Tab-separated table of C-alpha atoms and ligand atoms in Angstrom:
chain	number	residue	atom	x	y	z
I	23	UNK	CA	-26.937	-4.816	21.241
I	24	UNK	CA	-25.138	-5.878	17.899
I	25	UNK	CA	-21.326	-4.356	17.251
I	26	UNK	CA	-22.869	-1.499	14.578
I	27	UNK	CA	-19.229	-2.139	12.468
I	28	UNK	CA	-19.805	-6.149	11.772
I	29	UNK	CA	-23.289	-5.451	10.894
I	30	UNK	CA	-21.863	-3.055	7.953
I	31	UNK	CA	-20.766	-5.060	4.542
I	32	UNK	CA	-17.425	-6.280	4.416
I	33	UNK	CA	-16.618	-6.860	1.162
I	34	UNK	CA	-15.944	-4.486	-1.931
I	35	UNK	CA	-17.046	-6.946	-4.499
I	36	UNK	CA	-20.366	-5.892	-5.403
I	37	UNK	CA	-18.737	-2.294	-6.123
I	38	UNK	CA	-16.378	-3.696	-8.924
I	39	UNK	CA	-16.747	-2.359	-12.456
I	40	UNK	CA	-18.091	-4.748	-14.817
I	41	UNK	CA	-15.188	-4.182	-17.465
I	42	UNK	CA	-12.253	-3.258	-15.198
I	43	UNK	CA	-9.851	-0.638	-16.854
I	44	UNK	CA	-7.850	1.531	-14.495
I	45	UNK	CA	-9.642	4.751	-15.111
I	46	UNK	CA	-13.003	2.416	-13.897
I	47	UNK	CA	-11.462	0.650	-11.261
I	48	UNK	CA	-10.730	4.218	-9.638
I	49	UNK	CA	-13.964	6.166	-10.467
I	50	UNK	CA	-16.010	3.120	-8.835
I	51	UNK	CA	-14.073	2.531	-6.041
I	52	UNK	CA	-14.761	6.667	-5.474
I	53	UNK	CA	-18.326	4.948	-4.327
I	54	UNK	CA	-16.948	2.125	-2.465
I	55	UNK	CA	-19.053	1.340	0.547
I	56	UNK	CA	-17.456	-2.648	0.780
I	57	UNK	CA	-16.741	-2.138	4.445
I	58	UNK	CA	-17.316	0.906	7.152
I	59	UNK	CA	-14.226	2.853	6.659
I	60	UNK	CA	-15.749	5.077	3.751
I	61	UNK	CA	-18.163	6.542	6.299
I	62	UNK	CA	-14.764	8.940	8.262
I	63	UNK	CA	-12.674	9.138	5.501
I	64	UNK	CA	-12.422	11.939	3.007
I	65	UNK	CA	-11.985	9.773	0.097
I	66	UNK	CA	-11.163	6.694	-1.413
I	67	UNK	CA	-7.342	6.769	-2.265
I	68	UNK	CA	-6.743	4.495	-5.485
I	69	UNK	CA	-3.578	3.184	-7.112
I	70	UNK	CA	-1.885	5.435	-9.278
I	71	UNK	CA	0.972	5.041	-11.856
I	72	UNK	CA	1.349	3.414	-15.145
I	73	UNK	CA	-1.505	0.644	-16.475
I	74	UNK	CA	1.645	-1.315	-17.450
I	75	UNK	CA	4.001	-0.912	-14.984
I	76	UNK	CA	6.553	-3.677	-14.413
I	77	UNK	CA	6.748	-2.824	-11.083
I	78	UNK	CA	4.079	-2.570	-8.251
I	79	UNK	CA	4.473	-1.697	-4.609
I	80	UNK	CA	1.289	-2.129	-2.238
I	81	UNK	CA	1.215	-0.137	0.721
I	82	UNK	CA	-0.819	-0.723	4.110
I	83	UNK	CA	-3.481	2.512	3.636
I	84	UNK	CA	-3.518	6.196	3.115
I	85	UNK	CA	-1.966	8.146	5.772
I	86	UNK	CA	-3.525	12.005	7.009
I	87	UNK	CA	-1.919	13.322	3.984
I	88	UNK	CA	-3.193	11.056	1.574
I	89	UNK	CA	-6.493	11.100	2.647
I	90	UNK	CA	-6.629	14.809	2.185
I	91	UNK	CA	-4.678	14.898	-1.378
I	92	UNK	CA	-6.392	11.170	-2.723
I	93	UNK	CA	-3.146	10.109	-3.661
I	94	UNK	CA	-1.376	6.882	-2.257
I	95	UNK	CA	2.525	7.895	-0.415
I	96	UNK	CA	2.098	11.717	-0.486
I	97	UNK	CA	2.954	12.255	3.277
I	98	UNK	CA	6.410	11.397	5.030
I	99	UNK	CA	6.324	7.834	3.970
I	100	UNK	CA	6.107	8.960	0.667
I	101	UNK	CA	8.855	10.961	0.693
I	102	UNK	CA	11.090	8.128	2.115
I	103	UNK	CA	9.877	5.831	-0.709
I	104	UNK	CA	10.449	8.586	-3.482
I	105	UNK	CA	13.804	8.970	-1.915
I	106	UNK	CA	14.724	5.503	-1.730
I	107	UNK	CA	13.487	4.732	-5.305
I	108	UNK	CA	15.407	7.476	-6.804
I	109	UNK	CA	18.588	5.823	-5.032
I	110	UNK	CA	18.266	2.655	-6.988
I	111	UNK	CA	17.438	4.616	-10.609
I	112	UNK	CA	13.812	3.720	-9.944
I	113	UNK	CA	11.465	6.405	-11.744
I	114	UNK	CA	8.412	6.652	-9.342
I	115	UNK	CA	6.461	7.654	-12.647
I	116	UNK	CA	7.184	4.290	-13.898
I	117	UNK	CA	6.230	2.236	-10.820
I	118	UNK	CA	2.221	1.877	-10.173
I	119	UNK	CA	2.122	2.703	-6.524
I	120	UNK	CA	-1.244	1.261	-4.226
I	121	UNK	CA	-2.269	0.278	-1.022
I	122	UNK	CA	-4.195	-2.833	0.125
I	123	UNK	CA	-6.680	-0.886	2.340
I	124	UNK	CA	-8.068	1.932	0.010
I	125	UNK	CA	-9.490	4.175	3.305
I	126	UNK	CA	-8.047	6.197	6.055
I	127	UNK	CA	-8.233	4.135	9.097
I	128	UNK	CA	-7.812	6.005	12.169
I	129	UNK	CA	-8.327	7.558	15.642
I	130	UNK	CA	-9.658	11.471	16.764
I	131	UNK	CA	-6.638	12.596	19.200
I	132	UNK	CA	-8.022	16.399	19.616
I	133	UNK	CA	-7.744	17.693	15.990
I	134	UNK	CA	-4.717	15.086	15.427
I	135	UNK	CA	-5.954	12.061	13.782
I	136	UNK	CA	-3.741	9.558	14.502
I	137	UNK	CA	-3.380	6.699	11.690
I	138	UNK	CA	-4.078	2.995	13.252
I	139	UNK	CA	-3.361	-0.310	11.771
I	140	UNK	CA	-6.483	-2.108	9.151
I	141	UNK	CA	-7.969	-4.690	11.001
I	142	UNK	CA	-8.091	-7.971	9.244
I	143	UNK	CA	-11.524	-7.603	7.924
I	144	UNK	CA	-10.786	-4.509	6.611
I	145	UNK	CA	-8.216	-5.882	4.504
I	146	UNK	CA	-10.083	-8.506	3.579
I	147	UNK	CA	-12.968	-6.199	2.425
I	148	UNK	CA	-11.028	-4.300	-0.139
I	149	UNK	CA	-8.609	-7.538	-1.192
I	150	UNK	CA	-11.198	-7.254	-4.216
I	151	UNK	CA	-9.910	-3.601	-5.391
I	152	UNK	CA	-5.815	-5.009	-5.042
I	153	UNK	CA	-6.688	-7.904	-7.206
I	154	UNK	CA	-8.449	-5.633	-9.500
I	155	UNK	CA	-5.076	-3.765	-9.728
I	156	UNK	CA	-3.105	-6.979	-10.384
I	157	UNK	CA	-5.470	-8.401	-13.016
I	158	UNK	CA	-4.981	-4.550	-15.056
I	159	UNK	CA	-1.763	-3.914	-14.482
I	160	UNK	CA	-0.198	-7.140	-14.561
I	161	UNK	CA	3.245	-6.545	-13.167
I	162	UNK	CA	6.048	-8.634	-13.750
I	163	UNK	CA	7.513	-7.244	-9.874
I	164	UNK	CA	5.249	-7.182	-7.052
I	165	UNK	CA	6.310	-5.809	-3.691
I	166	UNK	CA	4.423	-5.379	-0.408
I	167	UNK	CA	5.641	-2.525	1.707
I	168	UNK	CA	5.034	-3.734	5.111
I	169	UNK	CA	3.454	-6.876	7.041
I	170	UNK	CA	0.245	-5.565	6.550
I	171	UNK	CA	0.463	-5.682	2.412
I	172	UNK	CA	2.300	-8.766	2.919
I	173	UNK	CA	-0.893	-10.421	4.401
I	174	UNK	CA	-2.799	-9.065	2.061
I	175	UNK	CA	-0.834	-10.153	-0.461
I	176	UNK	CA	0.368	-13.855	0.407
I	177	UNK	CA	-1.960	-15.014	3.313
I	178	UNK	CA	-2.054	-14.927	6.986
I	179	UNK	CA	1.216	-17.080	7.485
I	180	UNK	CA	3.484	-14.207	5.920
I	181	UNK	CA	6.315	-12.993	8.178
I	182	UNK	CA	8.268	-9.694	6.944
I	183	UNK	CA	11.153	-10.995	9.470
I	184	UNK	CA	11.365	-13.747	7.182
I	185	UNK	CA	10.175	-12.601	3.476
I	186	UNK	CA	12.080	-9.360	3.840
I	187	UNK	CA	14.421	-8.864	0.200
I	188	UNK	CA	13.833	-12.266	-0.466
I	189	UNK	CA	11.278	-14.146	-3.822
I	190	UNK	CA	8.387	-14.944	-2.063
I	191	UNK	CA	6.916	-18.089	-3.926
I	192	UNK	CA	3.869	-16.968	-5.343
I	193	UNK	CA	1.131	-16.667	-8.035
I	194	UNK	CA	0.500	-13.230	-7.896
I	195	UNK	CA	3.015	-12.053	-10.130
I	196	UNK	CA	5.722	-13.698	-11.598
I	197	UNK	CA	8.442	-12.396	-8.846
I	198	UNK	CA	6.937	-11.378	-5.670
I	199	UNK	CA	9.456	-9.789	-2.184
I	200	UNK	CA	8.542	-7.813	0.210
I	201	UNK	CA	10.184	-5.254	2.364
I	202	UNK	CA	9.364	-2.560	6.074
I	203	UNK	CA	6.868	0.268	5.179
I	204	UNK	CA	8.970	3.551	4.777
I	205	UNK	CA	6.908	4.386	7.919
I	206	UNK	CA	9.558	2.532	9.704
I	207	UNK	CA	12.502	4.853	9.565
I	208	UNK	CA	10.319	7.667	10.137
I	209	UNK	CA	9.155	6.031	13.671
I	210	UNK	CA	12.521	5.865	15.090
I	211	UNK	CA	13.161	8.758	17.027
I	212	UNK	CA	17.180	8.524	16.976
I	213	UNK	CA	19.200	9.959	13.885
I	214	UNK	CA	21.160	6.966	13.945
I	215	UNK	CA	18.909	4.243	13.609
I	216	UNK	CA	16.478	6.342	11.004
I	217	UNK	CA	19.515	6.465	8.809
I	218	UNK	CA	20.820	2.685	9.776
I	219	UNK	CA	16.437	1.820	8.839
I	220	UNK	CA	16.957	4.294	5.750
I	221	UNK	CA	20.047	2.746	4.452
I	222	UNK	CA	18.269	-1.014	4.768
I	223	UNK	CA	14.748	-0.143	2.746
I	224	UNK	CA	16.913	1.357	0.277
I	225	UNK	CA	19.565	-1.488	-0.012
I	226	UNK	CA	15.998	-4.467	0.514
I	227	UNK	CA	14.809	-2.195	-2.619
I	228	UNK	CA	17.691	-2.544	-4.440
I	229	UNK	CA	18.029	-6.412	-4.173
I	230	UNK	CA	14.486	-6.844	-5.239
I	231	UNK	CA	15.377	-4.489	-8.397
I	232	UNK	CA	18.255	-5.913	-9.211
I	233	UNK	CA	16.721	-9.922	-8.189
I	234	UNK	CA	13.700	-8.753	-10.954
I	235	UNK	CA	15.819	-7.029	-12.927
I	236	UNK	CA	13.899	-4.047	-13.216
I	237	UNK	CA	16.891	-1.079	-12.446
I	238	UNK	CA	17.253	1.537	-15.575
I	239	UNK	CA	21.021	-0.502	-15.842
I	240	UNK	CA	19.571	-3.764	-16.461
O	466	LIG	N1	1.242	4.651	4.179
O	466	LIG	C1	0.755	3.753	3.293
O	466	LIG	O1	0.783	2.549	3.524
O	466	LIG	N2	0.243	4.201	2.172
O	466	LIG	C2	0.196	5.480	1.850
O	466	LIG	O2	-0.310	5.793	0.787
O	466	LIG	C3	0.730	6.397	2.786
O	466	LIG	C4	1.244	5.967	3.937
């Protein structure tokens, strides 16, 4: 017997708009069926923020929350980011905020479900919808919230350990870092360290501002 999941598609090209303008991009990716995660999901979860935003973050995927709501970083993550954001004199409304999986991924824990990390082909699959993004939108800043986006993003040899508040060299956009997923500080369980994880997303977030130049000051 065949695995049922690698005989589904696995790529989301064939669902791309022929003239790509945001409000396109998001109704046709509604009817994405590029890989198998559309079939538990509630919805597809789309970018969302300005069509000329200086400034885009990529996420991993839509959490529980976002799933529900079809909005990317409404859940506790979100809240970190908006947080974080609005420490640096970063207006969310300004950034255009995405993920690089466009489905909830995860697994049935009773009536919990529990998020769990794309798979490679996953990403791969809806890599078509991020570039999509980029090609619209066109930022000047790029930043990928997590290893996951950062794979996405700049190829299987990306490290976060390395890459983290730093350029990345790459064509994507013309300045490109990355930083942890604001699901990070939310996963430690000790006061101390969420703050100490807090304090460093907010102060990677404002060295990529201030290295692109994109704070309200500048
Ligand atoms: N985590 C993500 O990566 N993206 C979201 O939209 C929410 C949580």
């Amino acid at each position: 017997m065949g695995d049922p999941i690698a005989a589904e598609p696995n790529d989301a090209t064939p669902f791309l708009p022929e003239r790509a303008s945001l409000r396109a991009l998001r109704e046709t990716a509604a009817g994405c069926r590029g890989c198998h995660l559309w079939r538990h999901a509630t919805q597809t979860v789309f970018g969302e923020g300005l069509k000329r935003a200086r400034l885009m973050l990529v996420g991993e995927m839509p959490g529980d929350r976002e799933d529900r709501q079809g909005k990317p970083f409404v859940g506790p993550a979100g809240r970190e980011l908006d947080k974080a954001l609005a420490a640096v004199g970063i207006d969310r409304a300004e950034v255009y905020v995405t993920n690089a999986v466009k489905h909830f991924a995860f697994e049935e824990r009773g009536k919990r479900r529990l998020h769990r990390t794309p798979r490679t082909f996953e990403v791969q699959a809806c890599r078509p919808w991020l570039d999509a993004e980029l090609r619209v939108v066109k930022p000047q800043a790029l930043v990928a919230l997590g290893a996951t986006a950062g794979k996405s993003l700049f190829g299987s040899g990306f490290k976060l350990t390395q890459a983290r508040g730093r350029p990345i060299d790459s064509d994507v956009a013309p300045f490109a870092s990355a930083t942890v997923h604001p699901s990070a500080i939310l996963r430690h369980p000790d006061d101390t360290e969420r703050r100490a994880e807090r304090r460093a997303f907010t102060r990677d977030l404002e060295r990529i501002a201030a290295q692109a130049r994109l704070m309200a000051s500048a």
